[in-house]
């Protein structure tokens, strides 16, 4: 992948084009990449939490539930186009050691489950998933070729 790196930070989403490479680094957060080969478009989001607390005001890339509709708008996809899209989901790791189970489950698992549920509901095919475990990941999308890669790295204790 040779091109101009565009770093997608936590709670951000970006569409890319040309020789840009969208890249994000993930722990318990989940990265959602969309590839639209027919229209030569791609996008990447870095989501912190599965959904906002009730009563949350503005939609934000912070939440998976807000991000997927916003990503689809960002690349100009309408519901009739969703069958042409492919998705990549990465992240959702447990990056912190827990002495006892988290009372509401692990946030990484919740992020991943929400992303997969919303993509399935929209009819968007997930072509690659690399989630869970205890290692971080870097998700990259080459906008020129619309190819993706996921690199893992170990947690430092």
PDB file of C-alpha atoms in Angstrom:
ATOM      1  CA  UNK A   1       0.000   0.000   0.000  1.00  0.00           C
ATOM      2  CA  UNK A   2       1.745   3.146  -1.232  1.00  0.00           C
ATOM      3  CA  UNK A   3      -0.200   6.364  -0.884  1.00  0.00           C
ATOM      4  CA  UNK A   4      -1.066   9.309   1.315  1.00  0.00           C
ATOM      5  CA  UNK A   5      -1.971   8.177   4.852  1.00  0.00           C
ATOM      6  CA  UNK A   6      -5.168   9.610   6.308  1.00  0.00           C
ATOM      7  CA  UNK A   7      -5.404   8.754   9.995  1.00  0.00           C
ATOM      8  CA  UNK A   8      -8.982   8.233  11.204  1.00  0.00           C
ATOM      9  CA  UNK A   9      -8.931   9.111  14.885  1.00  0.00           C
ATOM     10  CA  UNK A  10     -11.215   7.894  17.647  1.00  0.00           C
ATOM     11  CA  UNK A  11     -14.821   9.064  17.104  1.00  0.00           C
ATOM     12  CA  UNK A  12     -14.096  10.090  13.489  1.00  0.00           C
ATOM     13  CA  UNK A  13     -15.159   8.884  10.089  1.00  0.00           C
ATOM     14  CA  UNK A  14     -13.651   9.671   6.715  1.00  0.00           C
ATOM     15  CA  UNK A  15     -14.354   8.944   3.080  1.00  0.00           C
ATOM     16  CA  UNK A  16     -11.302   8.529   0.896  1.00  0.00           C
ATOM     17  CA  UNK A  17     -10.362   8.722  -2.750  1.00  0.00           C
ATOM     18  CA  UNK A  18      -7.414   8.553  -5.118  1.00  0.00           C
ATOM     19  CA  UNK A  19      -4.134   7.485  -3.554  1.00  0.00           C
ATOM     20  CA  UNK A  20      -5.289   7.986   0.030  1.00  0.00           C
ATOM     21  CA  UNK A  21      -4.972   5.182   2.535  1.00  0.00           C
ATOM     22  CA  UNK A  22      -7.492   5.396   5.360  1.00  0.00           C
ATOM     23  CA  UNK A  23      -5.963   4.014   8.549  1.00  0.00           C
ATOM     24  CA  UNK A  24      -7.137   3.612  12.133  1.00  0.00           C
ATOM     25  CA  UNK A  25      -5.676   1.962  15.228  1.00  0.00           C
ATOM     26  CA  UNK A  26      -8.097   0.047  17.427  1.00  0.00           C
ATOM     27  CA  UNK A  27      -8.256  -1.582  20.840  1.00  0.00           C
ATOM     28  CA  UNK A  28     -11.736  -2.091  22.305  1.00  0.00           C
ATOM     29  CA  UNK A  29     -13.116   0.404  19.765  1.00  0.00           C
ATOM     30  CA  UNK A  30     -14.489  -1.000  16.540  1.00  0.00           C
ATOM     31  CA  UNK A  31     -13.489   0.056  13.051  1.00  0.00           C
ATOM     32  CA  UNK A  32     -16.049  -0.176  10.256  1.00  0.00           C
ATOM     33  CA  UNK A  33     -14.793   0.060   6.698  1.00  0.00           C
ATOM     34  CA  UNK A  34     -17.099   0.313   3.687  1.00  0.00           C
ATOM     35  CA  UNK A  35     -15.964  -0.640   0.180  1.00  0.00           C
ATOM     36  CA  UNK A  36     -18.037   0.235  -2.875  1.00  0.00           C
ATOM     37  CA  UNK A  37     -16.181  -1.194  -5.857  1.00  0.00           C
ATOM     38  CA  UNK A  38     -18.766  -0.199  -8.512  1.00  0.00           C
ATOM     39  CA  UNK A  39     -18.588   3.505  -7.577  1.00  0.00           C
ATOM     40  CA  UNK A  40     -14.914   3.501  -6.542  1.00  0.00           C
ATOM     41  CA  UNK A  41     -15.691   4.772  -3.041  1.00  0.00           C
ATOM     42  CA  UNK A  42     -14.624   3.783   0.438  1.00  0.00           C
ATOM     43  CA  UNK A  43     -14.983   5.043   3.995  1.00  0.00           C
ATOM     44  CA  UNK A  44     -13.707   4.204   7.459  1.00  0.00           C
ATOM     45  CA  UNK A  45     -15.003   4.952  10.969  1.00  0.00           C
ATOM     46  CA  UNK A  46     -13.523   4.493  14.449  1.00  0.00           C
ATOM     47  CA  UNK A  47     -16.327   3.979  17.008  1.00  0.00           C
ATOM     48  CA  UNK A  48     -15.838   4.161  20.767  1.00  0.00           C
ATOM     49  CA  UNK A  49     -19.183   2.838  22.076  1.00  0.00           C
ATOM     50  CA  UNK A  50     -22.080   0.767  20.712  1.00  0.00           C
ATOM     51  CA  UNK A  51     -24.844   3.317  21.324  1.00  0.00           C
ATOM     52  CA  UNK A  52     -25.453   6.634  23.083  1.00  0.00           C
ATOM     53  CA  UNK A  53     -27.105   6.837  26.474  1.00  0.00           C
ATOM     54  CA  UNK A  54     -30.806   7.595  26.214  1.00  0.00           C
ATOM     55  CA  UNK A  55     -31.477  11.264  25.713  1.00  0.00           C
ATOM     56  CA  UNK A  56     -28.179  11.832  23.868  1.00  0.00           C
ATOM     57  CA  UNK A  57     -28.403  14.978  21.728  1.00  0.00           C
ATOM     58  CA  UNK A  58     -26.277  15.146  18.600  1.00  0.00           C
ATOM     59  CA  UNK A  59     -25.441  12.031  16.541  1.00  0.00           C
ATOM     60  CA  UNK A  60     -21.719  11.303  16.635  1.00  0.00           C
ATOM     61  CA  UNK A  61     -19.105   8.966  15.149  1.00  0.00           C
ATOM     62  CA  UNK A  62     -18.493   8.057  18.781  1.00  0.00           C
ATOM     63  CA  UNK A  63     -21.371   5.561  18.590  1.00  0.00           C
ATOM     64  CA  UNK A  64     -21.793   2.596  16.230  1.00  0.00           C
ATOM     65  CA  UNK A  65     -25.548   3.228  15.948  1.00  0.00           C
ATOM     66  CA  UNK A  66     -24.969   6.777  14.678  1.00  0.00           C
ATOM     67  CA  UNK A  67     -21.941   5.959  12.555  1.00  0.00           C
ATOM     68  CA  UNK A  68     -23.288   3.441  10.057  1.00  0.00           C
ATOM     69  CA  UNK A  69     -26.053   5.715   8.681  1.00  0.00           C
ATOM     70  CA  UNK A  70     -23.581   8.619   8.562  1.00  0.00           C
ATOM     71  CA  UNK A  71     -20.973   6.507   6.714  1.00  0.00           C
ATOM     72  CA  UNK A  72     -23.572   5.499   4.141  1.00  0.00           C
ATOM     73  CA  UNK A  73     -24.521   9.148   3.581  1.00  0.00           C
ATOM     74  CA  UNK A  74     -20.855  10.104   3.375  1.00  0.00           C
ATOM     75  CA  UNK A  75     -20.281   7.830   0.367  1.00  0.00           C
ATOM     76  CA  UNK A  76     -23.664   8.635  -1.168  1.00  0.00           C
ATOM     77  CA  UNK A  77     -25.200   5.165  -0.779  1.00  0.00           C
ATOM     78  CA  UNK A  78     -28.986   4.790  -0.841  1.00  0.00           C
ATOM     79  CA  UNK A  79     -30.823   1.695   0.444  1.00  0.00           C
ATOM     80  CA  UNK A  80     -31.033   0.322  -3.125  1.00  0.00           C
ATOM     81  CA  UNK A  81     -27.194   0.408  -3.253  1.00  0.00           C
ATOM     82  CA  UNK A  82     -26.506  -1.453  -0.002  1.00  0.00           C
ATOM     83  CA  UNK A  83     -26.263  -4.832  -1.760  1.00  0.00           C
ATOM     84  CA  UNK A  84     -23.242  -3.527  -3.719  1.00  0.00           C
ATOM     85  CA  UNK A  85     -21.337  -2.566  -0.562  1.00  0.00           C
ATOM     86  CA  UNK A  86     -18.856  -4.651   1.341  1.00  0.00           C
ATOM     87  CA  UNK A  87     -17.820  -4.100   4.946  1.00  0.00           C
ATOM     88  CA  UNK A  88     -14.755  -4.846   7.028  1.00  0.00           C
ATOM     89  CA  UNK A  89     -15.040  -4.907  10.828  1.00  0.00           C
ATOM     90  CA  UNK A  90     -12.008  -4.914  13.128  1.00  0.00           C
ATOM     91  CA  UNK A  91     -11.209  -4.180  16.772  1.00  0.00           C
ATOM     92  CA  UNK A  92     -13.379  -4.965  19.763  1.00  0.00           C
ATOM     93  CA  UNK A  93     -10.498  -6.356  21.816  1.00  0.00           C
ATOM     94  CA  UNK A  94     -10.237  -6.581  25.578  1.00  0.00           C
ATOM     95  CA  UNK A  95      -7.187  -4.387  26.149  1.00  0.00           C
ATOM     96  CA  UNK A  96      -7.424  -4.236  29.960  1.00  0.00           C
ATOM     97  CA  UNK A  97      -7.049  -7.180  32.310  1.00  0.00           C
ATOM     98  CA  UNK A  98     -10.135  -7.637  34.520  1.00  0.00           C
ATOM     99  CA  UNK A  99      -9.940  -9.301  37.943  1.00  0.00           C
ATOM    100  CA  UNK A 100     -13.622 -10.172  37.678  1.00  0.00           C
ATOM    101  CA  UNK A 101     -16.121 -10.121  34.805  1.00  0.00           C
ATOM    102  CA  UNK A 102     -17.425  -6.700  33.784  1.00  0.00           C
ATOM    103  CA  UNK A 103     -21.019  -6.350  35.105  1.00  0.00           C
ATOM    104  CA  UNK A 104     -22.465  -5.346  31.709  1.00  0.00           C
ATOM    105  CA  UNK A 105     -20.107  -7.315  29.483  1.00  0.00           C
ATOM    106  CA  UNK A 106     -17.004  -6.191  27.662  1.00  0.00           C
ATOM    107  CA  UNK A 107     -17.332  -2.992  25.641  1.00  0.00           C
ATOM    108  CA  UNK A 108     -15.292  -4.405  22.751  1.00  0.00           C
ATOM    109  CA  UNK A 109     -17.716  -7.314  22.343  1.00  0.00           C
ATOM    110  CA  UNK A 110     -20.688  -4.943  22.512  1.00  0.00           C
ATOM    111  CA  UNK A 111     -19.139  -2.679  19.836  1.00  0.00           C
ATOM    112  CA  UNK A 112     -18.522  -5.615  17.514  1.00  0.00           C
ATOM    113  CA  UNK A 113     -21.972  -7.125  18.012  1.00  0.00           C
ATOM    114  CA  UNK A 114     -23.695  -3.789  17.337  1.00  0.00           C
ATOM    115  CA  UNK A 115     -21.682  -3.198  14.140  1.00  0.00           C
ATOM    116  CA  UNK A 116     -22.430  -6.682  12.812  1.00  0.00           C
ATOM    117  CA  UNK A 117     -26.119  -6.429  13.712  1.00  0.00           C
ATOM    118  CA  UNK A 118     -26.559  -3.065  11.937  1.00  0.00           C
ATOM    119  CA  UNK A 119     -24.635  -4.179   8.840  1.00  0.00           C
ATOM    120  CA  UNK A 120     -26.739  -7.351   8.606  1.00  0.00           C
ATOM    121  CA  UNK A 121     -29.957  -5.372   9.067  1.00  0.00           C
ATOM    122  CA  UNK A 122     -28.920  -3.052   6.208  1.00  0.00           C
ATOM    123  CA  UNK A 123     -28.069  -6.025   3.966  1.00  0.00           C
ATOM    124  CA  UNK A 124     -24.390  -5.074   3.693  1.00  0.00           C
ATOM    125  CA  UNK A 125     -22.113  -8.084   3.265  1.00  0.00           C
ATOM    126  CA  UNK A 126     -19.247  -8.311   5.755  1.00  0.00           C
ATOM    127  CA  UNK A 127     -16.251  -9.651   3.805  1.00  0.00           C
ATOM    128  CA  UNK A 128     -13.772  -9.674   6.685  1.00  0.00           C
ATOM    129  CA  UNK A 129     -13.990  -9.629  10.472  1.00  0.00           C
ATOM    130  CA  UNK A 130     -10.998  -9.511  12.813  1.00  0.00           C
ATOM    131  CA  UNK A 131     -12.322  -8.842  16.316  1.00  0.00           C
ATOM    132  CA  UNK A 132     -12.027  -9.806  19.962  1.00  0.00           C
ATOM    133  CA  UNK A 133      -9.085 -11.287  21.796  1.00  0.00           C
ATOM    134  CA  UNK A 134      -6.539  -9.243  23.699  1.00  0.00           C
ATOM    135  CA  UNK A 135      -4.560  -7.600  20.911  1.00  0.00           C
ATOM    136  CA  UNK A 136      -4.973  -4.289  19.139  1.00  0.00           C
ATOM    137  CA  UNK A 137      -5.359  -3.868  15.409  1.00  0.00           C
ATOM    138  CA  UNK A 138      -4.666  -1.399  12.681  1.00  0.00           C
ATOM    139  CA  UNK A 139      -7.250  -1.368   9.886  1.00  0.00           C
ATOM    140  CA  UNK A 140      -6.158   0.167   6.573  1.00  0.00           C
ATOM    141  CA  UNK A 141      -8.093   0.722   3.336  1.00  0.00           C
ATOM    142  CA  UNK A 142      -6.338   1.617   0.080  1.00  0.00           C
ATOM    143  CA  UNK A 143      -8.815   3.944  -1.643  1.00  0.00           C
ATOM    144  CA  UNK A 144      -7.306   3.460  -5.109  1.00  0.00           C
ATOM    145  CA  UNK A 145      -7.706  -0.336  -5.098  1.00  0.00           C
ATOM    146  CA  UNK A 146     -10.377  -0.597  -2.391  1.00  0.00           C
ATOM    147  CA  UNK A 147      -8.290  -3.321  -0.735  1.00  0.00           C
ATOM    148  CA  UNK A 148      -8.015  -3.598   3.056  1.00  0.00           C
ATOM    149  CA  UNK A 149      -5.548  -5.021   5.530  1.00  0.00           C
ATOM    150  CA  UNK A 150      -5.631  -5.668   9.265  1.00  0.00           C
ATOM    151  CA  UNK A 151      -2.396  -5.741  11.251  1.00  0.00           C
ATOM    152  CA  UNK A 152      -2.355  -6.943  14.878  1.00  0.00           C
ATOM    153  CA  UNK A 153      -0.180  -5.861  17.769  1.00  0.00           C
ATOM    154  CA  UNK A 154       0.111  -7.251  21.288  1.00  0.00           C
ATOM    155  CA  UNK A 155      -1.084  -5.617  24.472  1.00  0.00           C
ATOM    156  CA  UNK A 156       1.723  -4.405  26.736  1.00  0.00           C
ATOM    157  CA  UNK A 157       1.162  -5.429  30.357  1.00  0.00           C
TER     158      UNK A 157
END
